[in-house]
PDB file of C-alpha atoms in Angstrom:
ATOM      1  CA  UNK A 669     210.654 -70.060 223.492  1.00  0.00           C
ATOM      2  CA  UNK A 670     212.643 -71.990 220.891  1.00  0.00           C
ATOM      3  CA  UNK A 671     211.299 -75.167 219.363  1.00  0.00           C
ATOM      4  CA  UNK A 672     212.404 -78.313 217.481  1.00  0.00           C
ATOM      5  CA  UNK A 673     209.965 -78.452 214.612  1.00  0.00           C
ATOM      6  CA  UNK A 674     210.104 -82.410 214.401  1.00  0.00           C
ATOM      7  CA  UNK A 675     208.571 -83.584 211.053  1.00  0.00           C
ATOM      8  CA  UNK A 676     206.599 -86.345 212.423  1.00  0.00           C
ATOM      9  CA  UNK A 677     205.355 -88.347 209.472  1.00  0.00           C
ATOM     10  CA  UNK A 678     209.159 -88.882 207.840  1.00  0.00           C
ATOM     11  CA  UNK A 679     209.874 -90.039 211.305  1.00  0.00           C
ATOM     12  CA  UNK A 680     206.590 -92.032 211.814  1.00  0.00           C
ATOM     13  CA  UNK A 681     207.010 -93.516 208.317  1.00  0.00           C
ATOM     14  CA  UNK A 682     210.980 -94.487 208.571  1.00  0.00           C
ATOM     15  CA  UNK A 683     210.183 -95.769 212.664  1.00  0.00           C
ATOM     16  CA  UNK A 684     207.308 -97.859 211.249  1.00  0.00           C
ATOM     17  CA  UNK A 685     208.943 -99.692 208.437  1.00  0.00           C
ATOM     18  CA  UNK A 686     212.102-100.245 210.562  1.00  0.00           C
ATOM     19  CA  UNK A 687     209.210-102.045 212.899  1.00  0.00           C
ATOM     20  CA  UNK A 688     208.366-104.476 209.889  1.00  0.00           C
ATOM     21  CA  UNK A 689     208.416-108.160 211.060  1.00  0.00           C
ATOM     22  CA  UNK A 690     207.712-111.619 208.747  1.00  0.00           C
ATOM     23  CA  UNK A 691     205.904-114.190 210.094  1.00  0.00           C
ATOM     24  CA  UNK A 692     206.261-117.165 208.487  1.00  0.00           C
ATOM     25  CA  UNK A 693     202.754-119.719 209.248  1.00  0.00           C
ATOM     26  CA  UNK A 694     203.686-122.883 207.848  1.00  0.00           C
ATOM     27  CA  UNK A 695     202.526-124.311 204.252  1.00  0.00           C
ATOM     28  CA  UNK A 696     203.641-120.961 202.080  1.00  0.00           C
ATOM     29  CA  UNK A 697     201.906-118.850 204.236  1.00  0.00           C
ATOM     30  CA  UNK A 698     203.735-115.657 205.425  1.00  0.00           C
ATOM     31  CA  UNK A 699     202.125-112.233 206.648  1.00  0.00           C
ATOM     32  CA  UNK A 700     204.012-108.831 207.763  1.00  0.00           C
ATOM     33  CA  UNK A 701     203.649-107.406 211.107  1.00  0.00           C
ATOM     34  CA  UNK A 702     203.996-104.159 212.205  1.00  0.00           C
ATOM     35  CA  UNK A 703     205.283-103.847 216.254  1.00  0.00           C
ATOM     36  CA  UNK A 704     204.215-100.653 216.660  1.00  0.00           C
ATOM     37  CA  UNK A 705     205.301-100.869 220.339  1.00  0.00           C
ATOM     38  CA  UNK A 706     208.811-101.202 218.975  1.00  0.00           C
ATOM     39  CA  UNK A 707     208.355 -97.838 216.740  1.00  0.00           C
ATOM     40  CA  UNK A 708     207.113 -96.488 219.465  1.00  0.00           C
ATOM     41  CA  UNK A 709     210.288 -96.750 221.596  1.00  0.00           C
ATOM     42  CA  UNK A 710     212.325 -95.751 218.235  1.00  0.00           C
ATOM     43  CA  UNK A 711     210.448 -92.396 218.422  1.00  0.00           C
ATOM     44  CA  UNK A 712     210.969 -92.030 222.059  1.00  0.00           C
ATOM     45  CA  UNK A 713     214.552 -92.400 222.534  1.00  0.00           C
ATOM     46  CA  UNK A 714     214.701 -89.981 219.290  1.00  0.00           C
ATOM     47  CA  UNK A 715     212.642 -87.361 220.380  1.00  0.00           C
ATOM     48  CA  UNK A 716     214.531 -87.485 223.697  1.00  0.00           C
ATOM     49  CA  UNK A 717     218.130 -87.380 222.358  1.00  0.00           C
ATOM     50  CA  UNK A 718     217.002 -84.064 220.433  1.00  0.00           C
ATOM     51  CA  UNK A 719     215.554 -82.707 223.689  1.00  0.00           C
ATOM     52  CA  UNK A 720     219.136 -83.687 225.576  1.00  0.00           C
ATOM     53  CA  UNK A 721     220.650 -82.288 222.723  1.00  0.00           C
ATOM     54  CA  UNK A 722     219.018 -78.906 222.425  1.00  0.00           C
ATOM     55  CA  UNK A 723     218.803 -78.235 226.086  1.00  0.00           C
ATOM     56  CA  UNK A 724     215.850 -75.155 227.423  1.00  0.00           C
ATOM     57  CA  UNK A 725     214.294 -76.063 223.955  1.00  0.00           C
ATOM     58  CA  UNK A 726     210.244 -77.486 223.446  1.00  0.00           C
ATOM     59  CA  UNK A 727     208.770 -80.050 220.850  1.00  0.00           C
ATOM     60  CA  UNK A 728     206.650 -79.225 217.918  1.00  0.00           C
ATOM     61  CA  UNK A 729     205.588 -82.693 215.822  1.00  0.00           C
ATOM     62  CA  UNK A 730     204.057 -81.371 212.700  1.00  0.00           C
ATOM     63  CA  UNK A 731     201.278 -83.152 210.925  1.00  0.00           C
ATOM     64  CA  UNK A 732     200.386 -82.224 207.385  1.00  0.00           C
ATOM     65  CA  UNK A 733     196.620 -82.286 205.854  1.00  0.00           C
ATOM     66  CA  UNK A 734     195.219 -85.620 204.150  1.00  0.00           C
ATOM     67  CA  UNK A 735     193.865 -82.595 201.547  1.00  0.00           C
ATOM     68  CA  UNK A 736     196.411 -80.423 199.660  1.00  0.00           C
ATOM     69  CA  UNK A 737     196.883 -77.636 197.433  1.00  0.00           C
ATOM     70  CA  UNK A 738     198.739 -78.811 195.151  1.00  0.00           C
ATOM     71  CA  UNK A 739     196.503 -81.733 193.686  1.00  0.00           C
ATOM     72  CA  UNK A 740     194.472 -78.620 192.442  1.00  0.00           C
ATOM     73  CA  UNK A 741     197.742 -76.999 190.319  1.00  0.00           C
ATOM     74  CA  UNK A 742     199.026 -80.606 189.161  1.00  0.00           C
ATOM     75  CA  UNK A 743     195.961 -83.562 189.330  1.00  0.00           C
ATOM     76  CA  UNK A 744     199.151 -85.802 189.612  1.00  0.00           C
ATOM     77  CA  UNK A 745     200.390 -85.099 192.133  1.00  0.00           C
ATOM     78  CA  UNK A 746     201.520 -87.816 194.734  1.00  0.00           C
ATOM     79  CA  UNK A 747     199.564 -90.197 192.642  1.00  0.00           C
ATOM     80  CA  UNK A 748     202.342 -92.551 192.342  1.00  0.00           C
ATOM     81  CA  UNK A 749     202.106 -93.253 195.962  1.00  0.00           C
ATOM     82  CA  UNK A 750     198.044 -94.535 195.667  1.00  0.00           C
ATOM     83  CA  UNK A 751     198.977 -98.226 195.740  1.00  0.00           C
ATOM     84  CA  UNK A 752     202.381 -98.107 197.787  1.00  0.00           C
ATOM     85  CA  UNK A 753     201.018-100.148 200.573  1.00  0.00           C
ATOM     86  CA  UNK A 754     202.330 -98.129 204.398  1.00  0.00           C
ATOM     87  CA  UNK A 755     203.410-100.228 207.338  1.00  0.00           C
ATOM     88  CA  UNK A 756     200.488-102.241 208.812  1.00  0.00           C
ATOM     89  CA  UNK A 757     198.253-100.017 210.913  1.00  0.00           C
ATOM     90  CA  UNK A 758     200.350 -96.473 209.995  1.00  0.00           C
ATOM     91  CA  UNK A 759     196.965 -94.945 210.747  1.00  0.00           C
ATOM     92  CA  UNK A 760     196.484 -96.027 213.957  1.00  0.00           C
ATOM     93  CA  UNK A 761     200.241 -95.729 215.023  1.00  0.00           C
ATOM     94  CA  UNK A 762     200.477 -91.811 214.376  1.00  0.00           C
ATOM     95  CA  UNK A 763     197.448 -91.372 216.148  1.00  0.00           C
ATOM     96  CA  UNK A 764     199.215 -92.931 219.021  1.00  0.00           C
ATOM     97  CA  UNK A 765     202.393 -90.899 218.400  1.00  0.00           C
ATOM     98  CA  UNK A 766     200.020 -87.422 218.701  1.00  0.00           C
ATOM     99  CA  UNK A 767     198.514 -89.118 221.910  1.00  0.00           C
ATOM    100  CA  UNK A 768     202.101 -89.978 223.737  1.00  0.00           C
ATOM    101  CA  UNK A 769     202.784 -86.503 222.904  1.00  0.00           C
ATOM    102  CA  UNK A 770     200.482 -84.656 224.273  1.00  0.00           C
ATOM    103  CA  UNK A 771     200.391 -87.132 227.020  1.00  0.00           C
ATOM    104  CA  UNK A 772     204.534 -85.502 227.628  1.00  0.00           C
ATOM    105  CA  UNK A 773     203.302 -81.923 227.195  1.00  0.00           C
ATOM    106  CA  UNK A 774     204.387 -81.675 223.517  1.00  0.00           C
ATOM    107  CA  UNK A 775     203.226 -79.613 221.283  1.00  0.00           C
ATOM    108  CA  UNK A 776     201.498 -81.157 218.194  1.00  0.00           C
ATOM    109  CA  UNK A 777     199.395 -79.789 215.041  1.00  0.00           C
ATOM    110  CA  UNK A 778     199.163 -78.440 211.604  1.00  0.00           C
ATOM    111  CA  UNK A 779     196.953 -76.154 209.069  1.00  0.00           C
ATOM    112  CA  UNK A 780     194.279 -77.588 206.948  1.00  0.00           C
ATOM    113  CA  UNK A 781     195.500 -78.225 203.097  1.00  0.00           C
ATOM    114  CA  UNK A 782     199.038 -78.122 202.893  1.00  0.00           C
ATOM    115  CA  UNK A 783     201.974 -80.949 203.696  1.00  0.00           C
ATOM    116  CA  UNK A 784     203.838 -81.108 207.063  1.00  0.00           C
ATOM    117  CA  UNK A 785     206.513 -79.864 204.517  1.00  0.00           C
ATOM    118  CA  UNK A 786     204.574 -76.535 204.269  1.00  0.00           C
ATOM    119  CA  UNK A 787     203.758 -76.325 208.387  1.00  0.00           C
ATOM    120  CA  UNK A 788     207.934 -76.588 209.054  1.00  0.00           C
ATOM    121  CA  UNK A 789     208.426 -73.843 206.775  1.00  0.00           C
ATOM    122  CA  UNK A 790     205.694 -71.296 207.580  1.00  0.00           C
ATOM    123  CA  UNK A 791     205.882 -71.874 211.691  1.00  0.00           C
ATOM    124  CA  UNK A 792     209.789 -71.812 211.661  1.00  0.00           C
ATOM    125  CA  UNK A 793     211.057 -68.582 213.441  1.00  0.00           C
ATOM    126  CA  UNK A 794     214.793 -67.743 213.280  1.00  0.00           C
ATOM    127  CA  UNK A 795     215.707 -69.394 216.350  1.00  0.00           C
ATOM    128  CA  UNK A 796     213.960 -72.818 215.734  1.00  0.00           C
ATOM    129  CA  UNK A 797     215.274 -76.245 214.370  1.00  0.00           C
ATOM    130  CA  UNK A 798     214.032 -77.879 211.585  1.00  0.00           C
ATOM    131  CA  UNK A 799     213.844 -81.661 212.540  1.00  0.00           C
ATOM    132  CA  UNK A 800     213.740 -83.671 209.216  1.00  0.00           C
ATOM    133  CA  UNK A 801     215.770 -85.824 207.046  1.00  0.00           C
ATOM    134  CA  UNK A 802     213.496 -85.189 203.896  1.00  0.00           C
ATOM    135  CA  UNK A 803     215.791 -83.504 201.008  1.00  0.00           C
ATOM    136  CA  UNK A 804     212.837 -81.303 200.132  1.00  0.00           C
ATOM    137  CA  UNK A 805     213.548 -78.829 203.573  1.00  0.00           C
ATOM    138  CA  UNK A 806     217.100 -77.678 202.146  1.00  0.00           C
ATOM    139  CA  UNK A 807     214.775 -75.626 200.088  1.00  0.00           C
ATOM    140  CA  UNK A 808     213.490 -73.490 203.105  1.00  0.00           C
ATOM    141  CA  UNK A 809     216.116 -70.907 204.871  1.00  0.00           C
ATOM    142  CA  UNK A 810     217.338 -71.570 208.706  1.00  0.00           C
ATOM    143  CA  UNK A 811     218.642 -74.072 210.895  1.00  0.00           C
ATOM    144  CA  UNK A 812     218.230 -78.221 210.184  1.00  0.00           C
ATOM    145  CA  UNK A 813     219.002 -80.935 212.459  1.00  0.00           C
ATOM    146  CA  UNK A 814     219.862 -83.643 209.623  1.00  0.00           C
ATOM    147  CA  UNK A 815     221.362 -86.780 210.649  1.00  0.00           C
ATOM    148  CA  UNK A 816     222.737 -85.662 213.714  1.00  0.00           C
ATOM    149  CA  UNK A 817     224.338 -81.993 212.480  1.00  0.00           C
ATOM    150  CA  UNK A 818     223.433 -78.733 212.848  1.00  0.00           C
ATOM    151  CA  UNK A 819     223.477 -76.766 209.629  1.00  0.00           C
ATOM    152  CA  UNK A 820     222.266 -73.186 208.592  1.00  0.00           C
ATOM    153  CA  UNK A 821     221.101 -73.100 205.298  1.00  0.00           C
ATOM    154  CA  UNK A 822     221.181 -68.827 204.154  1.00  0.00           C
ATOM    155  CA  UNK A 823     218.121 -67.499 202.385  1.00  0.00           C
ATOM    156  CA  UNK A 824     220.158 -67.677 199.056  1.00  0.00           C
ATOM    157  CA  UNK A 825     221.403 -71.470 199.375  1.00  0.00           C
ATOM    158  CA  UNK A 826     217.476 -72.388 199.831  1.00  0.00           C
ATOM    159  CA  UNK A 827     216.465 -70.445 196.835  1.00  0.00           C
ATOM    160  CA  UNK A 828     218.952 -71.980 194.558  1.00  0.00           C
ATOM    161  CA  UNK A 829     218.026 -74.990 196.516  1.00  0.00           C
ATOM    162  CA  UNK A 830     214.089 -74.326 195.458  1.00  0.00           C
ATOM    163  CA  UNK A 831     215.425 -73.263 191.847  1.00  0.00           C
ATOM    164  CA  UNK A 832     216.993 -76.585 191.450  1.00  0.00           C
ATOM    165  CA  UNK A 833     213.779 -78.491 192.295  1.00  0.00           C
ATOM    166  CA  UNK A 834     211.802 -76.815 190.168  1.00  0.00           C
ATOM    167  CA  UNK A 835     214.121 -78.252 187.195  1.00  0.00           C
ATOM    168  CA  UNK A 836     214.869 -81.591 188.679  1.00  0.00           C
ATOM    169  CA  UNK A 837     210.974 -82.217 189.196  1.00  0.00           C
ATOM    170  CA  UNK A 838     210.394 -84.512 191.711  1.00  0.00           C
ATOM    171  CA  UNK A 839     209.745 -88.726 191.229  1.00  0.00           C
ATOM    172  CA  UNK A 840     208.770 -89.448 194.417  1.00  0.00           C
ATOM    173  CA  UNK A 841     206.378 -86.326 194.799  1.00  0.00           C
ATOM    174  CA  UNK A 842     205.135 -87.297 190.994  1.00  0.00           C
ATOM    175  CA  UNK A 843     206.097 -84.190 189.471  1.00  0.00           C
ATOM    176  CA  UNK A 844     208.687 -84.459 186.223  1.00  0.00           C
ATOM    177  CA  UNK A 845     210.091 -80.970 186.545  1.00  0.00           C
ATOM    178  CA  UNK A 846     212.277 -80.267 182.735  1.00  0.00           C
ATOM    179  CA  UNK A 847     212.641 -83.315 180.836  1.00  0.00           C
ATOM    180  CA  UNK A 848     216.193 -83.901 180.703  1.00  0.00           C
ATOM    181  CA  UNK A 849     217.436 -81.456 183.544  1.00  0.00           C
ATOM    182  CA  UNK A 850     218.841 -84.191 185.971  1.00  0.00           C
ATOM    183  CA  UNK A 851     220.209 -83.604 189.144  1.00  0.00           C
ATOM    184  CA  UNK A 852     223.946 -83.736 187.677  1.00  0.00           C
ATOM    185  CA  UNK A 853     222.975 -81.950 184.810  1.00  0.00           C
ATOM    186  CA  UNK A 854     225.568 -79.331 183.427  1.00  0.00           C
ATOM    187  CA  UNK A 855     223.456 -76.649 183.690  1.00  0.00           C
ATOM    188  CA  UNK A 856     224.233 -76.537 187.469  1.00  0.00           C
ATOM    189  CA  UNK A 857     228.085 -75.957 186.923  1.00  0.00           C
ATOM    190  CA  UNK A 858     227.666 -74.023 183.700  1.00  0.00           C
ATOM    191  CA  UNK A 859     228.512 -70.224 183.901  1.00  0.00           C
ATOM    192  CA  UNK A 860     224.890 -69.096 183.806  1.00  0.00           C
ATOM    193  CA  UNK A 861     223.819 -71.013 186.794  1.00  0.00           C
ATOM    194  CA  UNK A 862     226.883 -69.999 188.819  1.00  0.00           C
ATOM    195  CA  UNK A 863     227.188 -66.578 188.062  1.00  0.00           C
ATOM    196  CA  UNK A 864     223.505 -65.864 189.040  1.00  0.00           C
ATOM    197  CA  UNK A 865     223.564 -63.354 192.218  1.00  0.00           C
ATOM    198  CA  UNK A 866     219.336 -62.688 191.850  1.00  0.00           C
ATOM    199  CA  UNK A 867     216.340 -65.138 191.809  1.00  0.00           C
ATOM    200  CA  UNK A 868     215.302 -63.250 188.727  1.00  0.00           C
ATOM    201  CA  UNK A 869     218.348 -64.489 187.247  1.00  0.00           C
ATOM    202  CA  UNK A 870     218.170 -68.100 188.867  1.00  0.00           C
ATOM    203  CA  UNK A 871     214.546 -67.485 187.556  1.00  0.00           C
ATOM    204  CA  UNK A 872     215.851 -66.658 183.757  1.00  0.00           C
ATOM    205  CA  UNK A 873     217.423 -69.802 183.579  1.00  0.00           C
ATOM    206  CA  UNK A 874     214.878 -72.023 184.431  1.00  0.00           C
ATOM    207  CA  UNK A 875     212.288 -70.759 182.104  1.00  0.00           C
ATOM    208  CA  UNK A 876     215.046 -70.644 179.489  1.00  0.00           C
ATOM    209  CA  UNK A 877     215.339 -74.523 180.033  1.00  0.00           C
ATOM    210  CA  UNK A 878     211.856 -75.094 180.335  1.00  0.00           C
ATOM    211  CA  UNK A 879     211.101 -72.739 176.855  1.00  0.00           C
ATOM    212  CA  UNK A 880     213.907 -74.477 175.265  1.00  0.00           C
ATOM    213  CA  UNK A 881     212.016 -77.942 175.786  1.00  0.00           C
ATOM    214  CA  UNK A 882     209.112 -76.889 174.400  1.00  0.00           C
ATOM    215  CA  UNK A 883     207.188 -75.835 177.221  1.00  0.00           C
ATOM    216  CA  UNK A 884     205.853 -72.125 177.726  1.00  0.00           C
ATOM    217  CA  UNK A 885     206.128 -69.910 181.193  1.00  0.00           C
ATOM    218  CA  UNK A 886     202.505 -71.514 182.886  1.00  0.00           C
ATOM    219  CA  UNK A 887     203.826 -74.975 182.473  1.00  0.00           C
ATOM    220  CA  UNK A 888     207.334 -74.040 184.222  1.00  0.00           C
ATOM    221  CA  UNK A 889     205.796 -71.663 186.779  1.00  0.00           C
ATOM    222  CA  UNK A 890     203.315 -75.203 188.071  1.00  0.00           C
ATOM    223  CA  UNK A 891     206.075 -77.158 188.274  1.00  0.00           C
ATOM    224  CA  UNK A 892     208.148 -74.081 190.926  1.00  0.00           C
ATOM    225  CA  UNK A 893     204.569 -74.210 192.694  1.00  0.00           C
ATOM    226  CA  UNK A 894     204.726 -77.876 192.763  1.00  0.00           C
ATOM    227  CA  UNK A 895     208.695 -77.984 194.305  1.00  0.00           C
ATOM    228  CA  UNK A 896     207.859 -74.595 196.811  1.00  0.00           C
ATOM    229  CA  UNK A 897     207.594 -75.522 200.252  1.00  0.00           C
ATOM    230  CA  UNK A 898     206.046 -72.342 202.213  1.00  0.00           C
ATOM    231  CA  UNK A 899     207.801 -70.207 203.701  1.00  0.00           C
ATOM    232  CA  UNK A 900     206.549 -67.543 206.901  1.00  0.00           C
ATOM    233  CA  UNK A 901     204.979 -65.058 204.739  1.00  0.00           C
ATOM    234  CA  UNK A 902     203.131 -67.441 202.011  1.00  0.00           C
ATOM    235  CA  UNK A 903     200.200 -68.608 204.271  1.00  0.00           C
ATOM    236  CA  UNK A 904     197.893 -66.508 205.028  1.00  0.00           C
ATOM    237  CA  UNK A 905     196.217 -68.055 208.167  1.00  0.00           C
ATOM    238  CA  UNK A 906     192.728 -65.696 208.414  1.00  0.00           C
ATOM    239  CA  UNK A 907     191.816 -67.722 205.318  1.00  0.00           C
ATOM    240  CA  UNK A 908     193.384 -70.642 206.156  1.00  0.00           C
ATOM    241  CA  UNK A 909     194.930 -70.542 202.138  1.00  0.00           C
ATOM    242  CA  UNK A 910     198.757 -70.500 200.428  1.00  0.00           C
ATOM    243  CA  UNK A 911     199.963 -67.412 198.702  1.00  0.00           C
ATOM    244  CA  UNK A 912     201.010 -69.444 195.396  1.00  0.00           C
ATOM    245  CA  UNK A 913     204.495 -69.044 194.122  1.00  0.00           C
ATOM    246  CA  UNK A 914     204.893 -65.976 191.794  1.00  0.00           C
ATOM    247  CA  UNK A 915     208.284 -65.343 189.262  1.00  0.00           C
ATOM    248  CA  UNK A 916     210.377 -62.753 190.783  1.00  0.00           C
ATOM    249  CA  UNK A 917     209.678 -59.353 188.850  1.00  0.00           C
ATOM    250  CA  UNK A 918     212.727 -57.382 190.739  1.00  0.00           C
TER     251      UNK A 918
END
């Protein structure tokens, strides 16, 4: 059985806020309402234009952990996000999105301390679909349903992908990556980058940044754990714990 692996709290999130209603009371007063019946119907008609899409295929909504690993290897992690207020009763309305689902026979769940992020990448077998729109799952290898296409991204394209983060940091996630190293920064059209055919080599070049900044090889090697999303073989599910990111050494 093949499976869309539907990140459910990008879609939750993005359904939710395009749900967002003002109500103006009179006198200065104004309040903002969430119709969660309206999000609802959003996620409906979206999960079932995937299912007409991908015909003889099943729905997966993952769910990430409130807990995760990574506040352990960088305290700041997401921190940015404590008083970004959600959509008015977000709580309540993925709750009902798990409910529906089950309630349709689909598939719903998740493993305790890592992101929905992490779930995608460590369930994902060869011949499922990676349902999100979040930039962060170009770093895993395999096939992506983004904004209505159907892409395969190669085990090397999501390393360089993963590289790349690592530098870049991440503003949103609350982790600065290499002072300096923007997304359009030279480095990533210089020789050195381009010519790389090994992640030791892709793996050289960060640290070289990262040294050259003033940082040493612990400091640039929390930041790659920070960017890695899982893939099949970092979880190991007896313990119910991540295999944390490691240089390459061949």
């Amino acid at each position: 059985m093949s499976y869309l692996l539907y990140d459910l709290e990008f879609y939750a999130y993005r359904f939710a806020s395009g749900a967002l209603v003002d109500l103006d009371w009179g006198d200065g007063d104004w309040t903002v309402v969430c119709r969660h019946q309206d999000a609802l119907v959003s996620f409906l008609d979206h999960a079932q234009d995937l299912l007409n899409e991908f015909e003889g295929f099943d729905l997966f909504l993952v769910r990430g952990d409130r807990r995760n690993y990574r506040y352990d290897i960088w305290p700041a992690y997401k921190a940015n996000r404590k008083d970004r207020r959600r959509p008015p009763g977000y709580g309540a309305f993925l709750k009902s999105l798990s409910e529906v689902s089950k309630s349709r026979g689909w598939l719903t769940g998740g493993f305790k301390n890592v992101e929905g992020d992490d779930v995608l990448g460590i369930i994902a077998e060869p011949d499922d679909v990676i349902v999100s729109g979040d930039k962060d799952m170009l770093t895993l290898p395999g096939k992506h349903w983004r904004d209505g296409e159907l892409i395969e991204v190669s085990r090397w394209d999501a390393d360089v992908a993963f590289y790349k983060q690592t530098l870049v940091g991440d503003t949103s996630d609350n982790y600065p990556g290499c002072p300096g190293i923007g997304d359009k920064n030279k480095l990533f059209k210089s020789k050195e980058w381009l010519s790389s055919t090994t992640e030791k080599e892709l793996w050289a070049c960060v640290l070289g940044q990262y040294l050259k900044a003033g940082f040493d090889e612990s400091y640039a090697i929390t930041q790659a754990r920070c960017a890695r999303i899982l893939r099949r073989d970092e979880f190991d599910h007896s313990l119910g714990t991540p295999h944390l990111w490691e240089p390459p050494v061949t």
